Amino acid sequence: MRRLPRSLVPLLLLVGCTDGGASGTPGAAGLRDPLFPRLGNGGYDVRHYQLTLEYDPTADRLSGTAEILADAAQDLSAFNLDLHGLDVEDVTVDGAPAAANRAGDELTVRPRDELRRDAPFRTVVRYAGTPRTITDRDGAEEGWLRTAGGALALGQPTGSMAWFPGNHHPSDKATYDVAITVPRELKALSNGELARETTTGGATTSVWRSSAPMASYLATLVIGPYETTNGRTRDGLPVLTAAEATVAARTAAVAGRVAEVTEWAAGRFGPYPFSSVGAIAVRDGAAGYALETQNRPVIPAGMYDLPTLVHELAHQWYGNSVTPADWRDMWLSEGFATYAEWLWAEDREGTPADESFAEAFATDANWSFPPAAPPSAERVSDPPVYGRGAMVLHQVRRAVGEEKFSALLKGWPAEHRHGNASTEDFTAYAEEVAGQDLGKVWKVWLYGTGGRPR
């Protein structure tokens, strides 16, 4: 934490040492996620993030104010926010200065007055510094990624804490307003819709609004020389695609099919769950993977093909609207998105899903562990979560028939629209729709550890 002004130190020490006989307790530091136990925080539920940011690409300096509106889930004497790097300048809770201290990625905030259960409260954190890239346990990079002339923020699974403080676990979804100021020659894009954009002197401020709940790992920010294209689906849904200038030409053909893929997906999965759709093409090397950032996936140019677009747009239903309850349930996102690729190939390219299943079945990497039980955080994105997850769905389809499987594809995202769901929620729902016990499917395909079935 940066050194506080001398005039604030006595007040903060007083706040931190006074208990007044209060009965509140600190919120938990970490939600004991099976794979990321320190991620997220207990004791409160965030409703809205209002982020006011300024980025100087030359100095690689980010300045921010995060206003976090939340409800207390218990009587709180203190609570934590996840924040990686960056220097905290000051913190207030409901307008009053609050004591704050750092320990690694945990920012502990102690309000002047205890927060009562079910009461709303507003936390404001002012911070600045050089944002950091986070290297995951599997070697992938996320968080704040510098690009040629700009930056890219990606958050799966922990990277969003690199650019704003918050409750960074997928179970705590919230709405967002993101105002970002950058040099006027650059574009800044985030999730949701552009509410307004103003240019003053040498800087442009863009305000992006996400009115549907979003897990923080799905929040994104791209800054650089981007070209944008606007359109609409046949139903009038706004479409915004963007591409870094050097890759705009080579990605334009696939980007032009966003509306088509979205319309097809709505026919298969039910009404599109957000108020706009699109995609962002970044230059190769900016990130080593595509990510289903909410309503506007980020895809490197070298991966910007139709199967990837189908996969990432399917996530808007499976993963973004219905978000895993914890990271162990990631197959519910990736298995469905992979199966969407199989359905697209079946519906539009004449390749039966049985053939896609057979290919996945023959792939040894898909059998290293059960999709519902990744053995560690390092392996949360390994092939079984994708390929064998899709095989689970195909086995359900074979067991229940076309009519009920189609109902399941649409009913599951409708049942948990803008919420969270676990593997147990899904298996119970599938059996309810099927009207039958699917225990053999779950035992062999979802949880089985005996390798490839004979």
mmCIF file of C-alpha atoms in Angstrom, residues 186-445:
data_model
loop_
_atom_site.group_PDB
_atom_site.id
_atom_site.type_symbol
_atom_site.label_atom_id
_atom_site.label_comp_id
_atom_site.label_asym_id
_atom_site.label_seq_id
_atom_site.Cartn_x
_atom_site.Cartn_y
_atom_site.Cartn_z
ATOM 1 C CA LEU A 186 -6.618 4.980 -29.667
ATOM 2 C CA LYS A 187 -9.864 3.093 -29.130
ATOM 3 C CA ALA A 188 -10.960 1.603 -25.809
ATOM 4 C CA LEU A 189 -13.593 -1.122 -25.794
ATOM 5 C CA SER A 190 -15.194 -3.106 -23.012
ATOM 6 C CA ASN A 191 -18.281 -5.257 -22.477
ATOM 7 C CA GLY A 192 -21.864 -4.171 -22.967
ATOM 8 C CA GLU A 193 -22.832 -1.104 -24.943
ATOM 9 C CA LEU A 194 -21.112 2.223 -25.494
ATOM 10 C CA ALA A 195 -23.139 4.711 -23.434
ATOM 11 C CA ARG A 196 -21.173 7.780 -24.485
ATOM 12 C CA GLU A 197 -17.807 8.890 -25.828
ATOM 13 C CA THR A 198 -16.207 12.309 -25.482
ATOM 14 C CA THR A 199 -12.898 13.758 -26.645
ATOM 15 C CA THR A 200 -11.247 16.641 -24.816
ATOM 16 C CA GLY A 201 -7.813 17.840 -25.774
ATOM 17 C CA GLY A 202 -5.623 14.825 -26.417
ATOM 18 C CA ALA A 203 -7.763 12.206 -24.656
ATOM 19 C CA THR A 204 -10.958 10.268 -25.347
ATOM 20 C CA THR A 205 -13.200 8.866 -22.627
ATOM 21 C CA SER A 206 -15.445 5.919 -23.505
ATOM 22 C CA VAL A 207 -18.170 4.743 -21.125
ATOM 23 C CA TRP A 208 -19.312 1.127 -21.479
ATOM 24 C CA ARG A 209 -22.362 -0.237 -19.669
ATOM 25 C CA SER A 210 -23.153 -3.890 -18.939
ATOM 26 C CA SER A 211 -26.683 -4.077 -17.589
ATOM 27 C CA ALA A 212 -26.800 -7.883 -17.268
ATOM 28 C CA PRO A 213 -24.942 -9.595 -14.410
ATOM 29 C CA MET A 214 -21.405 -10.631 -15.309
ATOM 30 C CA ALA A 215 -18.746 -12.705 -13.578
ATOM 31 C CA SER A 216 -15.590 -10.641 -13.223
ATOM 32 C CA TYR A 217 -13.473 -13.093 -15.232
ATOM 33 C CA LEU A 218 -15.650 -12.233 -18.249
ATOM 34 C CA ALA A 219 -14.906 -8.514 -18.042
ATOM 35 C CA THR A 220 -12.489 -7.215 -20.659
ATOM 36 C CA LEU A 221 -10.784 -4.043 -21.725
ATOM 37 C CA VAL A 222 -8.976 -3.592 -25.050
ATOM 38 C CA ILE A 223 -6.987 -0.476 -25.866
ATOM 39 C CA GLY A 224 -5.247 0.244 -29.146
ATOM 40 C CA PRO A 225 -5.717 1.133 -32.822
ATOM 41 C CA TYR A 226 -8.962 -0.804 -33.347
ATOM 42 C CA GLU A 227 -11.387 -0.597 -36.242
ATOM 43 C CA THR A 228 -15.062 -1.169 -35.429
ATOM 44 C CA THR A 229 -18.071 -2.283 -37.492
ATOM 45 C CA ASN A 230 -21.710 -2.007 -36.457
ATOM 46 C CA GLY A 231 -24.662 -4.074 -37.663
ATOM 47 C CA ARG A 232 -27.759 -5.950 -36.513
ATOM 48 C CA THR A 233 -29.167 -9.437 -36.579
ATOM 49 C CA ARG A 234 -32.443 -10.056 -38.398
ATOM 50 C CA ASP A 235 -34.209 -9.650 -35.038
ATOM 51 C CA GLY A 236 -32.615 -6.247 -34.492
ATOM 52 C CA LEU A 237 -29.957 -7.248 -31.967
ATOM 53 C CA PRO A 238 -27.020 -4.799 -32.182
ATOM 54 C CA VAL A 239 -23.763 -6.322 -33.444
ATOM 55 C CA LEU A 240 -20.411 -4.653 -32.772
ATOM 56 C CA THR A 241 -17.213 -6.228 -34.058
ATOM 57 C CA ALA A 242 -13.755 -4.780 -33.626
ATOM 58 C CA ALA A 243 -10.320 -5.685 -34.942
ATOM 59 C CA GLU A 244 -6.850 -4.368 -34.286
ATOM 60 C CA ALA A 245 -5.926 -2.428 -37.418
ATOM 61 C CA THR A 246 -3.215 -4.829 -38.596
ATOM 62 C CA VAL A 247 -5.576 -7.843 -38.564
ATOM 63 C CA ALA A 248 -8.853 -6.198 -39.611
ATOM 64 C CA ALA A 249 -8.661 -7.313 -43.243
ATOM 65 C CA ARG A 250 -7.785 -10.946 -42.549
ATOM 66 C CA THR A 251 -10.542 -11.387 -39.928
ATOM 67 C CA ALA A 252 -13.308 -9.457 -41.686
ATOM 68 C CA ALA A 253 -14.921 -12.448 -43.454
ATOM 69 C CA VAL A 254 -15.445 -14.452 -40.264
ATOM 70 C CA ALA A 255 -16.384 -11.346 -38.278
ATOM 71 C CA GLY A 256 -19.080 -10.718 -40.849
ATOM 72 C CA ARG A 257 -20.776 -13.969 -39.791
ATOM 73 C CA VAL A 258 -21.346 -13.025 -36.148
ATOM 74 C CA ALA A 259 -25.000 -12.224 -36.808
ATOM 75 C CA GLU A 260 -25.517 -15.486 -38.706
ATOM 76 C CA VAL A 261 -23.957 -17.608 -35.960
ATOM 77 C CA THR A 262 -25.917 -15.782 -33.258
ATOM 78 C CA GLU A 263 -29.197 -16.370 -35.106
ATOM 79 C CA TRP A 264 -28.385 -20.072 -35.519
ATOM 80 C CA ALA A 265 -27.429 -20.378 -31.843
ATOM 81 C CA ALA A 266 -30.669 -18.728 -30.735
ATOM 82 C CA GLY A 267 -32.551 -21.347 -32.721
ATOM 83 C CA ARG A 268 -30.674 -24.113 -30.935
ATOM 84 C CA PHE A 269 -30.228 -22.645 -27.423
ATOM 85 C CA GLY A 270 -33.131 -20.225 -26.993
ATOM 86 C CA PRO A 271 -33.262 -16.403 -26.894
ATOM 87 C CA TYR A 272 -29.904 -14.634 -26.842
ATOM 88 C CA PRO A 273 -29.354 -13.568 -23.204
ATOM 89 C CA PHE A 274 -27.729 -10.139 -23.640
ATOM 90 C CA SER A 275 -28.536 -6.791 -25.247
ATOM 91 C CA SER A 276 -25.800 -6.854 -27.907
ATOM 92 C CA VAL A 277 -23.329 -9.261 -29.462
ATOM 93 C CA GLY A 278 -20.013 -9.091 -31.266
ATOM 94 C CA ALA A 279 -16.375 -10.137 -31.243
ATOM 95 C CA ILE A 280 -12.949 -8.537 -30.938
ATOM 96 C CA ALA A 281 -9.997 -9.660 -33.070
ATOM 97 C CA VAL A 282 -6.578 -9.044 -31.546
ATOM 98 C CA ARG A 283 -3.205 -9.515 -33.165
ATOM 99 C CA ASP A 284 -1.397 -12.809 -32.693
ATOM 100 C CA GLY A 285 0.814 -12.714 -29.627
ATOM 101 C CA ALA A 286 -1.520 -10.445 -27.682
ATOM 102 C CA ALA A 287 -2.987 -13.561 -26.046
ATOM 103 C CA GLY A 288 -2.392 -17.250 -26.538
ATOM 104 C CA TYR A 289 -6.071 -18.200 -26.471
ATOM 105 C CA ALA A 290 -9.592 -17.008 -27.278
ATOM 106 C CA LEU A 291 -11.882 -16.050 -24.399
ATOM 107 C CA GLU A 292 -15.668 -15.735 -24.178
ATOM 108 C CA THR A 293 -15.642 -12.251 -22.633
ATOM 109 C CA GLN A 294 -19.272 -11.329 -22.107
ATOM 110 C CA ASN A 295 -21.246 -10.391 -25.244
ATOM 111 C CA ARG A 296 -17.997 -9.681 -27.129
ATOM 112 C CA PRO A 297 -15.443 -12.548 -27.194
ATOM 113 C CA VAL A 298 -11.762 -11.792 -27.707
ATOM 114 C CA ILE A 299 -10.106 -13.940 -30.404
ATOM 115 C CA PRO A 300 -6.496 -13.763 -31.684
ATOM 116 C CA ALA A 301 -6.325 -13.349 -35.463
ATOM 117 C CA GLY A 302 -4.657 -16.733 -35.995
ATOM 118 C CA MET A 303 -7.570 -18.458 -34.223
ATOM 119 C CA TYR A 304 -10.296 -16.350 -35.800
ATOM 120 C CA ASP A 305 -12.103 -19.104 -37.669
ATOM 121 C CA LEU A 306 -15.721 -20.245 -37.766
ATOM 122 C CA PRO A 307 -15.466 -23.096 -35.211
ATOM 123 C CA THR A 308 -13.837 -20.755 -32.690
ATOM 124 C CA LEU A 309 -16.480 -18.102 -33.288
ATOM 125 C CA VAL A 310 -19.246 -20.688 -32.805
ATOM 126 C CA HIS A 311 -17.583 -21.913 -29.612
ATOM 127 C CA GLU A 312 -17.144 -18.460 -28.071
ATOM 128 C CA LEU A 313 -20.626 -17.236 -29.009
ATOM 129 C CA ALA A 314 -22.190 -20.412 -27.585
ATOM 130 C CA HIS A 315 -20.555 -19.449 -24.308
ATOM 131 C CA GLN A 316 -22.872 -16.456 -24.117
ATOM 132 C CA TRP A 317 -25.568 -18.967 -23.128
ATOM 133 C CA TYR A 318 -23.347 -21.575 -21.480
ATOM 134 C CA GLY A 319 -20.782 -19.979 -19.196
ATOM 135 C CA ASN A 320 -21.727 -16.308 -19.379
ATOM 136 C CA SER A 321 -25.466 -16.276 -18.699
ATOM 137 C CA VAL A 322 -25.354 -19.616 -16.840
ATOM 138 C CA THR A 323 -22.029 -19.361 -15.031
ATOM 139 C CA PRO A 324 -20.343 -22.244 -13.187
ATOM 140 C CA ALA A 325 -20.909 -22.202 -9.434
ATOM 141 C CA ASP A 326 -17.185 -22.787 -8.961
ATOM 142 C CA TRP A 327 -14.178 -23.609 -11.147
ATOM 143 C CA ARG A 328 -14.629 -27.359 -10.746
ATOM 144 C CA ASP A 329 -17.809 -26.949 -12.836
ATOM 145 C CA MET A 330 -15.977 -25.452 -15.813
ATOM 146 C CA TRP A 331 -17.009 -28.404 -18.025
ATOM 147 C CA LEU A 332 -20.538 -26.949 -17.966
ATOM 148 C CA SER A 333 -19.134 -24.033 -19.966
ATOM 149 C CA GLU A 334 -16.584 -25.773 -22.158
ATOM 150 C CA GLY A 335 -18.468 -29.015 -22.754
ATOM 151 C CA PHE A 336 -21.519 -27.142 -24.018
ATOM 152 C CA ALA A 337 -19.441 -24.752 -26.158
ATOM 153 C CA THR A 338 -17.541 -27.679 -27.684
ATOM 154 C CA TYR A 339 -20.809 -29.478 -28.356
ATOM 155 C CA ALA A 340 -22.069 -26.314 -30.066
ATOM 156 C CA GLU A 341 -19.215 -26.763 -32.563
ATOM 157 C CA TRP A 342 -20.455 -30.311 -33.209
ATOM 158 C CA LEU A 343 -24.016 -29.069 -33.697
ATOM 159 C CA TRP A 344 -22.897 -26.342 -36.123
ATOM 160 C CA ALA A 345 -20.947 -28.927 -38.131
ATOM 161 C CA GLU A 346 -24.033 -31.148 -38.133
ATOM 162 C CA ASP A 347 -26.541 -28.427 -39.040
ATOM 163 C CA ARG A 348 -24.473 -26.381 -41.489
ATOM 164 C CA GLU A 349 -21.671 -28.597 -42.790
ATOM 165 C CA GLY A 350 -23.234 -32.033 -43.017
ATOM 166 C CA THR A 351 -20.964 -33.665 -40.423
ATOM 167 C CA PRO A 352 -23.058 -35.769 -38.012
ATOM 168 C CA ALA A 353 -22.368 -35.237 -34.326
ATOM 169 C CA ASP A 354 -21.692 -38.977 -34.151
ATOM 170 C CA GLU A 355 -18.547 -38.386 -36.218
ATOM 171 C CA SER A 356 -17.376 -35.564 -33.954
ATOM 172 C CA PHE A 357 -18.050 -37.818 -30.959
ATOM 173 C CA ALA A 358 -16.028 -40.653 -32.505
ATOM 174 C CA GLU A 359 -13.078 -38.322 -33.083
ATOM 175 C CA ALA A 360 -13.195 -37.095 -29.500
ATOM 176 C CA PHE A 361 -13.594 -40.657 -28.214
ATOM 177 C CA ALA A 362 -10.426 -41.716 -30.048
ATOM 178 C CA THR A 363 -8.380 -38.833 -28.603
ATOM 179 C CA ASP A 364 -6.305 -40.132 -25.700
ATOM 180 C CA ALA A 365 -5.985 -36.721 -24.031
ATOM 181 C CA ASN A 366 -9.729 -36.640 -23.369
ATOM 182 C CA TRP A 367 -9.428 -39.540 -20.932
ATOM 183 C CA SER A 368 -6.856 -38.265 -18.452
ATOM 184 C CA PHE A 369 -9.491 -37.367 -15.830
ATOM 185 C CA PRO A 370 -13.293 -37.041 -15.504
ATOM 186 C CA PRO A 371 -14.614 -33.700 -16.796
ATOM 187 C CA ALA A 372 -16.472 -32.963 -13.548
ATOM 188 C CA ALA A 373 -13.349 -33.524 -11.431
ATOM 189 C CA PRO A 374 -10.281 -31.615 -12.663
ATOM 190 C CA PRO A 375 -7.487 -32.760 -10.356
ATOM 191 C CA SER A 376 -5.854 -29.323 -9.922
ATOM 192 C CA ALA A 377 -5.950 -25.684 -10.943
ATOM 193 C CA GLU A 378 -3.168 -26.397 -13.436
ATOM 194 C CA ARG A 379 -5.486 -28.715 -15.363
ATOM 195 C CA VAL A 380 -8.753 -26.806 -15.297
ATOM 196 C CA SER A 381 -8.445 -26.103 -19.039
ATOM 197 C CA ASP A 382 -7.221 -29.552 -20.099
ATOM 198 C CA PRO A 383 -8.870 -31.559 -22.923
ATOM 199 C CA PRO A 384 -11.304 -33.637 -20.794
ATOM 200 C CA VAL A 385 -13.117 -30.461 -19.731
ATOM 201 C CA TYR A 386 -13.788 -29.752 -23.421
ATOM 202 C CA GLY A 387 -13.853 -32.981 -25.412
ATOM 203 C CA ARG A 388 -15.099 -35.407 -22.796
ATOM 204 C CA GLY A 389 -17.506 -32.740 -21.533
ATOM 205 C CA ALA A 390 -19.035 -32.662 -25.008
ATOM 206 C CA MET A 391 -19.129 -36.470 -25.036
ATOM 207 C CA VAL A 392 -21.229 -36.373 -21.839
ATOM 208 C CA LEU A 393 -23.818 -34.261 -23.655
ATOM 209 C CA HIS A 394 -23.822 -36.556 -26.666
ATOM 210 C CA GLN A 395 -24.464 -39.526 -24.410
ATOM 211 C CA VAL A 396 -27.364 -37.650 -22.828
ATOM 212 C CA ARG A 397 -28.697 -36.973 -26.318
ATOM 213 C CA ARG A 398 -28.493 -40.671 -27.197
ATOM 214 C CA ALA A 399 -30.207 -41.620 -23.935
ATOM 215 C CA VAL A 400 -33.138 -39.165 -24.034
ATOM 216 C CA GLY A 401 -33.777 -38.678 -27.757
ATOM 217 C CA GLU A 402 -33.857 -35.605 -30.005
ATOM 218 C CA GLU A 403 -37.000 -33.932 -28.678
ATOM 219 C CA LYS A 404 -36.009 -33.988 -25.024
ATOM 220 C CA PHE A 405 -32.385 -33.123 -25.774
ATOM 221 C CA SER A 406 -33.497 -30.081 -27.756
ATOM 222 C CA ALA A 407 -35.663 -29.068 -24.795
ATOM 223 C CA LEU A 408 -32.669 -29.467 -22.499
ATOM 224 C CA LEU A 409 -30.432 -27.281 -24.672
ATOM 225 C CA LYS A 410 -32.952 -24.441 -24.431
ATOM 226 C CA GLY A 411 -34.284 -25.090 -20.961
ATOM 227 C CA TRP A 412 -30.959 -25.197 -19.116
ATOM 228 C CA PRO A 413 -29.922 -21.605 -19.949
ATOM 229 C CA ALA A 414 -33.502 -20.433 -19.382
ATOM 230 C CA GLU A 415 -33.666 -22.119 -15.962
ATOM 231 C CA HIS A 416 -30.484 -20.396 -14.720
ATOM 232 C CA ARG A 417 -30.513 -17.233 -16.842
ATOM 233 C CA HIS A 418 -27.968 -14.712 -15.484
ATOM 234 C CA GLY A 419 -27.226 -16.988 -12.534
ATOM 235 C CA ASN A 420 -24.857 -19.716 -11.404
ATOM 236 C CA ALA A 421 -25.234 -23.477 -11.530
ATOM 237 C CA SER A 422 -23.294 -26.547 -10.475
ATOM 238 C CA THR A 423 -22.780 -29.985 -11.963
ATOM 239 C CA GLU A 424 -25.299 -31.329 -9.470
ATOM 240 C CA ASP A 425 -27.827 -28.745 -10.665
ATOM 241 C CA PHE A 426 -27.308 -29.910 -14.234
ATOM 242 C CA THR A 427 -27.601 -33.626 -13.597
ATOM 243 C CA ALA A 428 -30.812 -33.087 -11.627
ATOM 244 C CA TYR A 429 -32.228 -30.831 -14.338
ATOM 245 C CA ALA A 430 -31.323 -33.250 -17.143
ATOM 246 C CA GLU A 431 -33.085 -36.108 -15.371
ATOM 247 C CA GLU A 432 -36.129 -33.928 -14.767
ATOM 248 C CA VAL A 433 -36.366 -33.051 -18.466
ATOM 249 C CA ALA A 434 -35.642 -36.620 -19.512
ATOM 250 C CA GLY A 435 -38.094 -38.126 -17.068
ATOM 251 C CA GLN A 436 -35.595 -40.903 -16.384
ATOM 252 C CA ASP A 437 -32.581 -41.877 -14.335
ATOM 253 C CA LEU A 438 -29.347 -41.010 -16.173
ATOM 254 C CA GLY A 439 -27.075 -42.425 -13.494
ATOM 255 C CA LYS A 440 -25.203 -44.687 -15.916
ATOM 256 C CA VAL A 441 -24.304 -41.695 -18.106
ATOM 257 C CA TRP A 442 -22.990 -39.740 -15.128
ATOM 258 C CA LYS A 443 -21.098 -42.712 -13.660
ATOM 259 C CA VAL A 444 -19.248 -43.595 -16.861
ATOM 260 C CA TRP A 445 -18.918 -40.369 -18.824
#
